[in-house]
Every structure is written in structure tokens, then in C-alpha cells.
Amino acid sequence: MALLGGTFDPVHDGHLHLAQDVRTGLALPEVRLVPAADPPHRGGPVASAADRLAMLRLAVHAWPGLVVDSCEIDRGGKSYTVLTLEALREANARRPLLLLVGADAFHGLPTWHRWGEIFELAHVVVAARPGVDLARDMPDALAAQWRARRVTEASALRSTPAGAIYQQSIAPHPISATWIRAQLARGKAGRDAVRGLLPPSVLAYIDQHHLYLPTSPPPQDAP
């Protein structure tokens, strides 16, 4: 089982391509997209949990092998990855679990809650563009884990339930949810700018539910 967490605020093609590139590259039957209820490392999401979940479910319709898992939203509270992995491990002690993270998230792993225990619960698959040097500027504590746990054969992810770090190359898709939200707040011009960066069904949902609009009206010109 492979998991990709995030706020998905909103889900966009960068998220979907990353998950699908890893699924294809590792011949995985599916990748679960797990939206956070309350992410501990950043401010709260702009869209509600219900809206982000609905957008994800619309998005995956066109992506075979990608499924939505609402476990963190159902659990509520801070969405600590280690708690999600613990629950999955309790359900099946022997099944391999793969936690998918981007290169930036991987470098920040030592700031995560009980981060050292993650390796006892899952393999960590780092999705990075070809040519990215993950070892560069790596925190010392993470570098020690990298040296001890790195594997270069994907078969190691299937032969044991947890404990390895594996780098999977993905095609670059530099799309930012923050940038998309900023564009949507501009109105029609911004909406045209994001077209093609997220599924049409998600953009239609955003329009229908009036998401990511400016929080206050623009200033009026003086008479």
C-alpha cells in the first residue's frame, strides 16, 4: 500500500502526476491520496475538509489506480503521519507500506512528529526530478538514516514491510497550490491562468462552490 498525503488545497495536476509516476514506476496497484484534516507544519487549509475531499474524489476519476482515503479527516485533530501509519500497521503487520514524499518534504522530515518511528512503520519513497541530489544539504540526523536505509532496488520495498528509503525519479510538474489560489482570487483572468493545471471537474467545483475568492472586496477608486 502506498500513501501520498497533503492538504490538496486544491488538488492539481502536479499531485496527480507525482502519484501516477510513482505508481507506474514501482508497478503499484494503487496509490492512496490522504488529505490532511489539520496539517501540523503549516497554516490551516483555505477550503474545508469536505470541499477538499470532494475535489479529490472528482480528480481521481480520470486517473486509474489513484484512490482517495479520508482516514485523517475522519480521525480529526492534528494530522500526524505517524498516527496514520500506526493505524494501518495495526490493521496489517506484514503488508509493505510506502510513504511517498517529495524532495522538499523529505529534507524536512526531522521536523515531523515522532519522525524516527516512521521508518519502523513504512518505507519512505522520495519522489524527485532526475538529477536532484537528495544528499545535498541534508540535516545530519536525516543523513544518518539515509546512509543506513537507502536502497537502490525497488524489490526491497516488497520483500520487507518497512524500513527502507528509496528514490523514485518523476517528471517535473512545478505547480503550486498557493499560486493557484492566488490566481483564483484575481477573478476571471486568474481563472484562465490556472486552466490546464488542475482537472476540469475540480475547476468546475471551485466555481460552483465559490472557493478561493478574495476575503475582502477590492478597494474602490476615489471619486
Tab-separated table of N, CA and C in Angstrom, residues 95 104 223:
chain	number	residue	atom	x	y	z
A	95	ARG	N	2.124	-6.309	5.826
A	95	ARG	CA	1.998	-5.705	4.494
A	95	ARG	C	2.991	-4.556	4.334
A	104	ASP	N	11.495	18.130	-1.062
A	104	ASP	CA	11.473	19.160	-0.028
A	104	ASP	C	10.903	18.606	1.277
A	223	PRO	N	-13.722	58.966	-5.941
A	223	PRO	CA	-14.488	59.719	-6.944
A	223	PRO	C	-13.703	60.929	-7.444
